[in-house]
Short mmCIF file of C-alpha atoms and ligand atoms in Angstrom, two decimals:
data_model
loop_
_atom_site.label_atom_id
_atom_site.label_comp_id
_atom_site.label_asym_id
_atom_site.label_seq_id
_atom_site.Cartn_x
_atom_site.Cartn_y
_atom_site.Cartn_z
CA MET A 63 -131.00 0.55 199.24
CA ARG A 64 -133.53 -1.37 197.42
CA SER A 65 -136.17 -1.83 199.75
CA THR A 66 -135.72 1.67 201.07
CA LEU A 67 -136.57 2.82 197.72
CA ARG A 68 -139.04 0.10 197.07
CA ASN A 69 -141.13 1.47 199.95
CA TYR A 70 -140.70 4.98 198.97
CA LEU A 71 -142.09 4.11 195.69
CA ARG A 72 -144.94 2.31 196.81
CA ALA A 73 -145.65 4.86 199.54
CA GLY A 74 -145.90 7.64 196.69
CA PHE A 75 -143.00 9.84 197.48
CA PRO A 76 -142.44 12.18 194.75
CA LEU A 77 -138.76 13.27 195.52
CA VAL A 78 -135.92 10.98 196.27
CA TYR A 79 -132.21 12.33 196.84
CA LEU A 80 -129.77 9.29 196.55
CA THR A 81 -126.09 10.06 197.23
CA SER A 82 -123.74 7.74 195.53
CA TRP A 83 -120.65 7.96 193.31
CA GLU A 84 -121.82 4.91 191.51
CA GLU A 85 -124.44 5.63 188.83
CA VAL A 86 -124.26 2.57 187.24
CA ARG A 87 -124.93 0.65 190.38
CA VAL A 88 -127.93 2.93 191.18
CA GLU A 89 -129.32 2.52 188.03
CA SER A 90 -129.35 -1.08 187.91
CA ASP A 91 -131.15 -0.87 191.47
CA LEU A 92 -133.54 1.37 190.26
CA LYS A 93 -134.19 -0.69 187.23
CA SER A 94 -134.88 -3.89 189.12
CA VAL A 95 -137.25 -2.05 191.64
CA CYS A 96 -138.94 -0.08 189.02
CA ALA A 97 -139.40 -3.79 187.12
CA GLU A 98 -140.68 -5.24 190.25
CA LEU A 99 -143.52 -2.34 191.04
CA GLY A 100 -144.39 -1.80 187.31
CA PHE A 101 -143.01 1.47 186.79
CA SER A 102 -141.37 3.02 183.75
CA LEU A 103 -137.71 4.19 184.11
CA HIS A 104 -136.42 7.36 182.32
CA SER A 105 -133.05 8.94 182.67
CA TRP A 106 -131.64 12.37 182.46
CA SER A 107 -128.26 14.31 182.28
CA VAL A 108 -127.24 17.51 180.88
CA THR A 109 -125.09 15.50 178.18
CA GLU A 110 -127.65 12.71 177.11
CA GLY A 111 -130.78 14.25 177.65
CA LEU A 112 -134.09 12.41 178.59
CA LEU A 113 -133.59 8.84 177.92
CA ASP A 114 -136.77 5.85 178.22
CA VAL A 115 -134.44 3.18 179.76
CA ALA A 116 -136.36 0.31 178.54
CA THR A 117 -136.81 1.55 174.73
CA GLY A 118 -133.46 3.62 174.46
CA ALA A 119 -135.78 6.31 172.86
CA ALA A 120 -134.06 9.60 173.69
CA ARG A 121 -135.34 13.34 173.62
CA ASP A 122 -133.10 16.01 173.69
CA VAL A 123 -134.00 18.23 176.45
CA GLN A 124 -131.08 19.87 178.38
CA ASP A 125 -132.47 22.68 180.56
CA PRO A 126 -132.97 21.66 183.75
CA ILE A 127 -136.38 23.24 184.17
CA GLU A 128 -137.61 21.97 181.03
CA ILE A 129 -137.12 18.59 182.26
CA LEU A 130 -139.07 18.85 185.39
CA SER A 131 -142.03 20.20 183.17
CA ALA A 132 -141.69 17.28 180.79
CA VAL A 133 -142.30 14.83 183.76
CA LEU A 134 -145.85 16.23 183.44
CA GLU A 135 -146.54 14.90 179.97
CA MET A 136 -145.28 11.19 181.36
CA PRO A 137 -147.52 8.55 182.17
CA GLU A 138 -148.32 7.77 185.62
CA LYS A 139 -146.07 5.29 187.68
CA THR A 140 -142.82 6.81 186.00
CA VAL A 141 -139.50 7.07 187.75
CA VAL A 142 -137.12 9.54 186.28
CA LEU A 143 -133.50 9.58 187.41
CA LEU A 144 -131.64 13.02 187.17
CA ARG A 145 -128.20 12.51 187.14
CA ASP A 146 -125.98 15.10 188.50
CA TYR A 147 -128.76 17.68 189.31
CA HIS A 148 -126.85 18.84 192.42
CA ALA A 149 -125.24 21.03 190.04
CA PHE A 150 -128.70 23.12 189.94
CA LEU A 151 -129.69 23.22 193.51
CA GLY A 152 -127.11 26.04 194.65
CA ASP A 153 -124.27 25.94 196.84
CA ASP A 154 -122.80 27.95 199.82
CA ALA A 155 -121.72 30.72 197.41
CA GLN A 156 -124.90 30.65 195.32
CA PRO A 157 -128.62 29.86 196.17
CA VAL A 158 -130.77 27.76 194.13
CA ASN A 159 -132.57 29.43 191.29
CA PRO A 160 -136.12 29.93 192.60
CA LEU A 161 -137.59 29.07 189.56
CA ILE A 162 -136.16 25.47 189.99
CA ALA A 163 -137.04 25.60 193.57
CA ARG A 164 -140.55 26.73 192.90
CA THR A 165 -141.00 24.27 190.09
CA ILE A 166 -139.99 21.21 192.22
CA ARG A 167 -142.45 22.01 194.97
CA ASP A 168 -145.20 22.43 192.44
CA LEU A 169 -144.41 19.43 190.68
CA SER A 170 -143.94 17.38 194.01
CA ARG A 171 -147.94 17.75 194.75
CA VAL A 172 -148.98 16.63 191.29
CA MET A 173 -146.72 13.89 190.78
CA LYS A 174 -147.65 12.43 194.11
CA THR A 175 -151.13 11.95 192.76
CA ARG A 176 -149.69 10.33 189.68
CA GLN A 177 -147.18 8.02 191.21
CA GLN A 178 -144.08 9.75 189.63
CA CYS A 179 -140.94 10.10 191.27
CA LEU A 180 -137.74 11.99 190.81
CA VAL A 181 -134.64 10.26 191.90
CA ILE A 182 -131.75 12.59 192.06
CA CYS A 183 -128.36 10.88 191.91
CA ALA A 184 -125.42 13.00 192.96
CA PRO A 185 -122.12 12.33 194.68
CA ILE A 186 -122.85 14.76 197.36
CA LEU A 187 -125.86 16.06 199.11
CA ARG A 188 -126.59 19.47 198.25
CA LEU A 189 -130.10 20.24 199.12
CA PRO A 190 -131.05 24.02 199.44
CA GLN A 191 -133.58 24.52 202.62
CA GLU A 192 -136.54 25.64 200.23
CA LEU A 193 -136.54 21.90 199.28
CA GLU A 194 -135.37 20.14 202.76
CA ARG A 195 -138.96 19.25 203.64
CA GLU A 196 -139.98 18.15 200.12
CA VAL A 197 -136.93 15.44 199.40
CA VAL A 198 -136.09 12.28 201.22
CA VAL A 199 -132.22 11.42 200.94
CA ILE A 200 -130.85 7.83 200.84
CA GLU A 201 -127.54 7.05 201.09
CA HIS A 202 -126.52 4.49 198.79
CA GLU A 203 -124.04 2.01 200.92
CA LEU A 204 -121.10 0.62 199.57
CA PRO A 205 -121.33 -2.62 197.85
CA GLY A 206 -121.10 -5.71 199.90
CA ARG A 207 -120.04 -9.16 199.20
CA PRO A 208 -122.38 -10.25 196.57
CA ASP A 209 -121.93 -7.13 194.04
CA LEU A 210 -118.21 -7.19 194.68
CA GLY A 211 -118.46 -10.90 194.06
CA ALA A 212 -120.10 -10.23 190.57
CA VAL A 213 -117.32 -7.49 189.44
CA LEU A 214 -114.83 -9.98 190.43
CA ASP A 215 -116.08 -12.74 188.49
CA GLY A 216 -116.44 -9.94 185.50
CA ILE A 217 -113.05 -9.17 185.76
CA ALA A 218 -111.90 -12.90 186.12
CA GLU A 219 -113.71 -13.57 182.55
CA SER A 220 -112.70 -10.85 180.71
CA ALA A 221 -109.04 -11.42 181.82
CA GLY A 222 -109.48 -15.34 180.89
CA LEU A 223 -108.38 -16.33 184.36
CA PRO A 224 -110.44 -19.15 186.50
CA ALA A 225 -112.91 -17.71 188.91
CA ALA A 226 -111.32 -17.33 192.55
CA LEU A 227 -112.63 -19.60 194.84
CA ASP A 228 -112.69 -20.31 198.67
CA GLU A 229 -110.13 -18.53 200.31
CA GLU A 230 -108.65 -16.63 197.68
CA ARG A 231 -112.14 -15.30 196.79
CA ASP A 232 -112.47 -14.34 200.49
CA ARG A 233 -109.05 -12.40 200.64
CA LEU A 234 -109.80 -10.75 197.15
CA LEU A 235 -113.39 -9.69 198.57
CA ASP A 236 -111.78 -8.57 201.75
CA ALA A 237 -109.55 -6.61 199.90
CA CYS A 238 -112.22 -5.02 197.89
CA LEU A 239 -114.63 -3.72 200.62
CA GLY A 240 -114.97 -0.21 201.34
CA MET A 241 -114.47 0.66 197.50
CA THR A 242 -117.17 1.40 195.03
CA THR A 243 -117.70 -0.96 192.44
CA SER A 244 -115.80 1.01 189.57
CA GLU A 245 -113.10 1.33 192.32
CA ALA A 246 -112.80 -2.40 192.73
CA GLU A 247 -112.82 -3.02 189.26
CA ASN A 248 -110.17 -0.60 188.31
CA ALA A 249 -108.24 -2.15 191.40
CA LEU A 250 -108.65 -5.73 189.96
CA ALA A 251 -107.83 -4.91 186.56
CA LEU A 252 -104.63 -3.03 187.52
CA SER A 253 -103.60 -5.97 189.58
CA PHE A 254 -103.93 -8.21 186.18
CA VAL A 255 -101.82 -5.62 184.44
CA GLU A 256 -99.32 -5.64 187.13
CA THR A 257 -99.15 -9.57 188.08
CA GLY A 258 -101.18 -11.39 185.32
CA GLY A 259 -103.64 -12.49 188.18
CA LEU A 260 -105.43 -11.14 190.93
CA ASP A 261 -103.51 -10.29 193.90
CA PRO A 262 -105.31 -9.36 197.05
CA GLN A 263 -102.20 -7.08 198.01
CA VAL A 264 -102.55 -5.02 195.15
CA VAL A 265 -106.19 -4.60 195.46
CA ALA A 266 -105.81 -3.51 199.12
CA ARG A 267 -103.01 -0.86 198.28
CA GLN A 268 -105.68 0.41 195.54
CA LYS A 269 -108.10 0.31 198.53
CA ALA A 270 -105.80 2.59 200.84
CA GLU A 271 -105.55 5.30 197.96
CA ALA A 272 -109.22 5.58 197.72
CA VAL A 273 -109.56 5.82 201.25
CA ARG A 274 -107.27 8.20 201.58
CA LYS A 275 -108.59 10.67 198.83
CA GLY A 276 -111.63 11.21 201.22
CA GLN A 277 -108.69 12.94 203.31
CA LEU A 278 -110.13 11.82 206.68
CA LEU A 279 -109.23 8.23 206.99
CA GLU A 280 -105.76 6.32 206.19
CA LEU A 281 -105.29 2.57 206.09
CA HIS A 282 -102.58 1.43 207.93
CA GLU A 283 -100.70 -1.48 205.87
CA ASN A 284 -98.24 -2.41 208.39
CA PRO A 285 -99.30 -1.58 211.99
CA GLY A 286 -96.46 -3.11 214.20
CA SER A 287 -97.23 -5.92 216.57
CA LEU A 288 -98.14 -6.45 220.23
CA ASP A 289 -94.76 -8.10 220.91
CA GLU A 290 -93.10 -4.17 220.37
CA VAL A 291 -95.22 -2.77 222.93
CA GLY A 292 -93.09 -3.11 226.16
CA GLY A 293 -95.00 -3.58 229.61
CA LEU A 294 -98.83 -2.57 229.84
CA ASP A 295 -99.48 -6.55 230.32
CA LEU A 296 -103.17 -5.82 231.60
CA LEU A 297 -104.05 -3.57 228.56
CA LYS A 298 -102.35 -6.23 226.15
CA GLY A 299 -104.25 -9.06 228.12
CA TRP A 300 -107.48 -7.30 227.62
CA LEU A 301 -107.07 -6.69 223.84
CA LEU A 302 -105.77 -10.45 223.38
CA GLN A 303 -108.76 -11.96 225.20
CA ARG A 304 -110.61 -10.25 222.33
CA ARG A 305 -108.80 -11.02 219.52
CA ASP A 306 -111.35 -13.42 218.01
CA ALA A 307 -114.39 -11.44 219.19
CA PHE A 308 -115.47 -10.52 215.86
CA SER A 309 -115.78 -14.48 214.64
CA ARG A 310 -118.53 -16.38 214.34
CA ARG A 311 -117.44 -19.04 217.06
CA ALA A 312 -117.69 -15.88 219.37
CA ARG A 313 -121.15 -14.62 218.05
CA ASP A 314 -122.51 -18.47 218.57
CA TYR A 315 -120.77 -18.53 222.06
CA GLY A 316 -123.03 -15.50 222.44
CA LEU A 317 -120.39 -13.00 223.18
CA PRO A 318 -121.19 -9.14 222.29
CA THR A 319 -119.48 -7.70 219.87
CA PRO A 320 -116.77 -5.29 221.40
CA LYS A 321 -117.51 -1.77 220.85
CA GLY A 322 -114.22 0.28 221.48
CA LEU A 323 -111.59 1.18 223.94
CA LEU A 324 -110.32 4.79 225.38
CA MET A 325 -107.01 4.78 226.32
CA VAL A 326 -105.90 7.96 228.27
CA GLY A 327 -102.32 8.47 229.24
CA LEU A 328 -99.08 10.64 229.21
CA PRO A 329 -97.40 11.54 226.02
CA GLY A 330 -95.22 8.96 224.56
CA CYS A 331 -96.07 5.94 226.83
CA GLY A 332 -97.49 3.67 223.72
CA LYS A 333 -100.74 4.54 222.95
CA SER A 334 -100.76 5.15 219.35
CA LEU A 335 -98.31 2.03 219.49
CA THR A 336 -100.92 -0.29 221.03
CA ALA A 337 -103.97 1.07 218.79
CA LYS A 338 -101.73 0.11 215.89
CA ALA A 339 -100.62 -3.11 217.20
CA THR A 340 -104.17 -4.08 217.98
CA ALA A 341 -104.98 -4.13 214.45
CA ALA A 342 -102.17 -6.51 213.77
CA ALA A 343 -102.98 -8.81 216.59
CA TRP A 344 -106.36 -9.03 215.66
CA GLU A 345 -105.47 -9.42 212.12
CA ARG A 346 -108.00 -6.62 210.95
CA PRO A 347 -107.39 -3.32 208.71
CA LEU A 348 -106.42 -0.44 210.67
CA LEU A 349 -108.01 2.55 209.75
CA ARG A 350 -106.67 6.08 211.11
CA LEU A 351 -109.23 9.21 211.58
CA ASP A 352 -108.10 12.27 211.30
CA CYS A 353 -109.85 13.89 214.06
CA GLY A 354 -108.87 17.51 213.21
CA ARG A 355 -110.29 17.35 209.73
CA LEU A 356 -113.37 15.64 210.92
CA PHE A 357 -114.52 18.14 213.15
CA GLY A 358 -112.96 21.09 212.04
CA GLY A 359 -115.25 21.46 208.77
CA LEU A 360 -117.79 23.77 208.05
CA VAL A 361 -121.32 23.07 209.16
CA GLY A 362 -123.22 20.50 207.29
CA GLU A 363 -120.20 19.03 206.08
CA SER A 364 -118.52 17.65 208.98
CA GLU A 365 -121.85 15.76 209.48
CA ARG A 366 -121.42 14.52 205.85
CA ASN A 367 -117.86 13.52 206.41
CA LEU A 368 -118.99 11.50 209.69
CA ARG A 369 -121.28 9.52 207.45
CA ARG A 370 -118.56 8.84 205.18
CA VAL A 371 -116.17 7.61 207.54
CA ILE A 372 -118.75 5.41 208.94
CA GLN A 373 -120.11 4.10 205.61
CA VAL A 374 -116.37 3.04 204.89
CA ALA A 375 -115.45 1.54 208.38
CA GLU A 376 -118.54 -0.30 208.21
CA ALA A 377 -117.76 -1.57 204.69
CA VAL A 378 -114.31 -2.46 205.68
CA SER A 379 -115.74 -3.98 209.17
CA PRO A 380 -114.64 -6.08 210.72
CA CYS A 381 -111.95 -3.79 211.34
CA VAL A 382 -110.08 -1.11 213.63
CA LEU A 383 -110.96 2.45 213.45
CA TRP A 384 -108.36 4.47 215.39
CA VAL A 385 -109.46 7.44 216.79
CA ASP A 386 -105.86 9.32 217.63
CA GLU A 387 -105.74 12.26 220.03
CA ILE A 388 -109.43 12.24 219.95
CA GLU A 389 -109.42 15.81 222.27
CA LYS A 390 -107.69 17.70 219.36
CA GLY A 391 -110.65 17.44 217.48
CA LEU A 392 -113.14 17.84 220.36
CA SER A 393 -111.53 20.74 222.09
CA GLY A 394 -114.19 23.08 223.06
CA SER A 395 -116.91 21.14 222.09
CA GLN A 396 -118.63 21.92 225.00
CA SER A 397 -118.53 25.39 224.32
CA SER A 398 -118.56 24.71 220.64
CA SER A 399 -122.04 26.57 219.91
CA SER A 400 -120.19 29.55 220.65
CA THR A 401 -117.22 29.25 218.44
CA ASP A 402 -118.47 27.10 215.33
CA GLY A 403 -122.43 27.20 215.67
CA GLY A 404 -122.14 23.60 217.89
CA THR A 405 -121.09 21.69 214.78
CA SER A 406 -118.24 19.89 216.75
CA ALA A 407 -120.75 19.23 219.75
CA ARG A 408 -123.35 17.90 217.19
CA VAL A 409 -120.91 15.72 215.53
CA LEU A 410 -119.63 13.93 218.37
CA GLY A 411 -123.27 13.51 219.38
CA SER A 412 -124.09 11.48 216.34
CA MET A 413 -120.28 9.80 216.44
CA LEU A 414 -121.58 8.67 219.91
CA SER A 415 -124.91 7.28 218.94
CA TRP A 416 -123.09 5.49 216.36
CA MET A 417 -121.12 3.75 218.69
CA GLU A 418 -123.67 2.81 220.89
CA GLU A 419 -126.07 1.74 218.43
CA LYS A 420 -123.44 0.18 215.90
CA THR A 421 -124.12 -3.47 214.89
CA ALA A 422 -121.14 -3.58 212.28
CA SER A 423 -117.88 -4.97 213.73
CA VAL A 424 -115.84 -1.82 213.92
CA PHE A 425 -113.96 -1.63 216.88
CA VAL A 426 -113.09 1.98 217.95
CA ILE A 427 -109.80 2.50 219.44
CA ALA A 428 -109.40 6.34 220.99
CA THR A 429 -106.71 8.05 222.59
CA ALA A 430 -106.15 11.02 224.57
CA ASN A 431 -104.07 12.85 226.51
CA ASP A 432 -105.89 15.76 227.95
CA VAL A 433 -108.76 14.54 229.93
CA SER A 434 -110.14 17.90 230.82
CA ALA A 435 -110.94 18.52 227.14
CA LEU A 436 -112.86 15.42 227.13
CA PRO A 437 -116.87 16.03 227.04
CA PRO A 438 -118.25 14.03 230.13
CA GLU A 439 -120.76 12.03 227.30
CA LEU A 440 -117.87 10.26 225.70
CA LEU A 441 -117.09 8.65 228.98
CA ARG A 442 -120.22 7.54 229.95
CA LYS A 443 -120.88 3.69 229.96
CA GLY A 444 -122.02 2.04 226.79
CA ARG A 445 -119.77 3.92 224.63
CA PHE A 446 -116.33 2.28 225.04
CA ASP A 447 -116.28 -1.24 226.50
CA GLU A 448 -113.39 0.01 228.84
CA THR A 449 -111.00 3.09 229.26
CA PHE A 450 -107.72 2.22 230.43
CA PHE A 451 -105.25 4.74 231.66
CA VAL A 452 -101.50 4.39 230.60
CA ASP A 453 -98.91 5.51 232.94
CA LEU A 454 -95.56 6.03 232.95
CA PRO A 455 -93.90 2.48 232.82
CA GLY A 456 -92.52 0.89 235.97
CA GLU A 457 -88.93 -0.34 236.54
CA GLU A 458 -89.38 -3.84 234.93
CA GLU A 459 -91.42 -2.23 232.11
CA ARG A 460 -88.71 0.09 231.30
CA ALA A 461 -86.39 -2.79 230.95
CA ALA A 462 -88.81 -4.60 228.77
CA ILE A 463 -88.96 -1.06 226.80
CA LEU A 464 -85.15 -0.78 226.15
CA ALA A 465 -84.91 -4.51 225.43
CA ILE A 466 -87.56 -3.76 222.17
CA HIS A 467 -85.67 -0.97 221.16
CA LEU A 468 -82.25 -2.42 221.30
CA LYS A 469 -83.55 -5.72 219.46
CA LYS A 470 -85.21 -3.47 216.92
CA ARG A 471 -81.89 -2.18 216.04
CA ASP A 472 -80.32 -5.44 215.90
CA ARG A 473 -78.59 -5.50 219.32
CA ASP A 474 -78.61 -8.16 221.48
CA PRO A 475 -80.51 -7.21 224.69
CA ALA A 476 -78.74 -9.62 226.89
CA ALA A 477 -75.64 -7.96 226.41
CA PHE A 478 -76.98 -4.94 228.23
CA ASP A 479 -77.43 -4.33 231.82
CA LEU A 480 -81.08 -3.41 231.50
CA LYS A 481 -81.91 -3.74 235.16
CA ALA A 482 -79.54 -0.94 235.91
CA LEU A 483 -80.46 1.31 232.78
CA ALA A 484 -84.09 0.68 234.01
CA LYS A 485 -83.26 1.95 237.44
CA ALA A 486 -81.33 5.10 236.41
CA SER A 487 -84.29 6.10 233.89
CA GLU A 488 -87.05 6.65 236.57
CA GLN A 489 -90.03 8.83 235.19
CA PHE A 490 -89.11 8.07 231.49
CA SER A 491 -91.49 7.52 229.14
CA GLY A 492 -91.17 4.87 226.25
CA ALA A 493 -90.59 7.41 223.86
CA GLU A 494 -87.55 8.69 225.77
CA LEU A 495 -86.38 5.38 226.37
CA GLU A 496 -86.24 5.01 222.91
CA ALA A 497 -84.35 8.40 222.31
CA ALA A 498 -81.77 7.30 225.06
CA VAL A 499 -81.09 4.43 222.69
CA VAL A 500 -80.70 6.13 219.80
CA ALA A 501 -78.75 8.79 221.19
CA GLY A 502 -76.54 6.07 222.92
CA MET A 503 -75.88 4.82 219.23
CA PHE A 504 -75.09 7.90 218.13
CA ALA A 505 -72.63 8.32 220.70
CA ALA A 506 -70.89 4.98 220.04
CA PHE A 507 -71.00 5.37 216.40
CA GLU A 508 -68.95 8.48 216.77
CA ALA A 509 -66.34 7.13 219.12
CA GLY A 510 -65.82 4.04 216.60
CA GLN A 511 -67.24 1.74 219.39
CA GLN A 512 -69.74 -0.97 219.65
CA LEU A 513 -72.89 -0.02 221.42
CA GLU A 514 -72.50 -1.01 225.34
CA SER A 515 -74.49 -0.11 228.32
CA SER A 516 -72.75 2.82 229.13
CA HIS A 517 -73.36 4.52 226.10
CA VAL A 518 -77.31 4.32 226.79
CA GLY A 519 -76.69 4.77 230.28
CA GLU A 520 -75.08 8.41 229.75
CA ALA A 521 -77.80 9.55 227.29
CA ILE A 522 -80.32 8.54 229.89
CA GLN A 523 -78.27 10.51 232.69
CA ALA A 524 -78.25 13.43 230.30
CA THR A 525 -81.96 13.43 229.70
CA VAL A 526 -84.29 15.35 231.86
CA PRO A 527 -87.71 13.48 231.30
CA LEU A 528 -90.88 15.55 230.63
CA ALA A 529 -92.40 13.82 233.56
CA ARG A 530 -90.25 16.00 236.01
CA THR A 531 -91.07 19.36 234.68
CA ALA A 532 -94.86 18.35 234.46
CA ARG A 533 -95.27 16.71 237.57
CA GLU A 534 -98.61 18.47 238.70
CA ARG A 535 -100.37 17.41 235.34
CA ILE A 536 -99.49 13.97 235.84
CA GLN A 537 -100.70 13.75 239.33
CA GLY A 538 -103.83 15.38 238.05
CA LEU A 539 -104.21 13.03 235.37
CA ARG A 540 -103.61 9.94 237.99
CA ASP A 541 -106.17 11.40 240.41
CA TRP A 542 -108.61 11.73 237.27
CA ALA A 543 -108.02 8.07 236.15
CA LYS A 544 -108.07 6.57 239.39
CA SER A 545 -111.92 6.67 239.64
CA ARG A 546 -112.79 6.33 236.14
CA ALA A 547 -109.96 4.28 234.27
CA ARG A 548 -108.36 0.83 234.59
CA PRO A 549 -104.55 0.75 235.00
CA ALA A 550 -103.02 -0.65 231.50
CA SER A 551 -100.18 -2.05 233.57
CA GLY A 552 -99.98 -4.27 236.88
CA GLU A 553 -96.91 -2.89 237.59
CA CYS A 554 -97.41 0.82 238.74
N1 ATP B 116 -94.78 0.86 225.81
C1 ATP B 116 -93.51 1.11 225.06
N2 ATP B 116 -92.88 -0.02 224.37
C2 ATP B 116 -92.19 0.27 223.27
N3 ATP B 116 -91.96 1.31 222.55
C3 ATP B 116 -92.59 2.08 223.20
C4 ATP B 116 -93.80 1.94 224.23
N4 ATP B 116 -94.37 3.35 224.74
C5 ATP B 116 -93.47 4.39 223.51
N5 ATP B 116 -92.45 3.82 222.90
C6 ATP B 116 -92.02 4.16 221.54
O1 ATP B 116 -92.34 5.60 221.79
C7 ATP B 116 -92.75 5.97 220.67
C8 ATP B 116 -93.88 7.02 220.89
O2 ATP B 116 -95.16 6.37 221.68
P1 ATP B 116 -96.47 6.51 221.12
O3 ATP B 116 -96.57 7.36 219.98
O4 ATP B 116 -97.36 5.40 221.11
O5 ATP B 116 -96.83 7.40 222.34
P2 ATP B 116 -98.26 8.04 222.66
O6 ATP B 116 -98.86 7.30 224.10
O7 ATP B 116 -99.31 7.63 221.60
O8 ATP B 116 -97.88 9.61 222.93
P3 ATP B 116 -98.67 10.70 222.71
O9 ATP B 116 -99.84 10.82 223.53
O10 ATP B 116 -97.91 11.75 222.56
O11 ATP B 116 -99.44 10.56 221.49
C9 ATP B 116 -93.36 4.90 219.92
O12 ATP B 116 -93.26 4.70 218.50
C10 ATP B 116 -92.39 3.53 220.19
O13 ATP B 116 -91.28 3.66 219.50
MG1 MG B 117 -100.10 9.28 220.37
#
């Protein structure tokens, strides 16, 4: 942010809008840039009035128009930081006060010649159309390791703890990435109160909360393991081959950073399961994006939401960003101009260009059931590294899936006739196999017996798998996948 701001000030931009939750960090960045360029810095808020940051001299100006005029009395080369000025710029319900809009536009011409600049700092971007062309917007990125390191050292010092070093420091900073400095400060302080030390787990838990507050992303803590995914050998092999792809070693070797993976397939066959397990196998955090919320927002809001998602994902990177059931959010994006003014199509466009251009180590795993709802641009080369088709499990895979679910419930798979059960469960999905194990357990429990093959076998007999009733849809999906996707399993 500093370099962008420096350039804007040097180029004589009179109006800058900075979106950030972190006034303190913004002010300290502004201070150092102003000092470097020989600008004086003032700050203003409704509660504090106008303050000369260097001398502390205050002037009692509360009126949002008066503060604008006050700028003209200030010397050349001055920056005025306006805190929360978005409150005076109108919103969807209420237009901006025309006097404010006009004054800002008049001022901007004069300020340009005097090398003065108004910097609006607010947590959200609220820019009336009248001012769109006058103002440049900077998004203050979330703090990186050096900033968070300073917070960490500050907390350690005030708590009387030795400074965290090496690996411990790395783990604490990893846990802090994705939070604002004040969130990180609070999380570290809480960890000290709870444990008497600085514990990355407590910090990570706080981060999960902070991320969830945005309502779009969720940080999964225990995402499972690839060993819990039965079958899908080709897909799992592909994923395991890339487990160290974000490492420095891989970069030095000349490997490109993986972009992402699209999994298309039948319901209940392990797509979500695999997405979660990938993050665990790669030992990276897993962020789950709620597509419906992202694409379903109001015009303007959706774009802003996407920027925030990207910001958090990049701050937490290397990480896995899981976009589950992407078609749900996109349904109708091709024709969305008629339904939502083109919002979801536009947001998808921004997301795709981010995916194509991104340099941060964010691996996107998208899953989809219904390919007819997927816009063709999503499938174009360069977006995802690979598209995998997840079909119903073959016979051997079914045996492996049954074994996994028996083991999960503390039963020894060797005591079951997995071969016969797998044979009897043709066209079953993984989810249906799991359900049969559970149903078998209920039957055995009710009869006061230990679970045996026969219980599971009966449950299988009693089930009509979805695939039998959805034959046409499945065939359609297979035909689609033949030319567009790689099979996730070598067995089918
Ligand atoms: N290959 C598999 N190995 C082990 N368990 C499986 C497998 N496939 C499915 N399951 C079981 O079924 C549950 C549902 O699977 P999952 O949510 O991954 O399906 P999905 O492909 O994402 O389906 P949908 O398209 O409906 O979202 C899993 O939590 C898991 O318990
Ligand atoms: Mg799923």
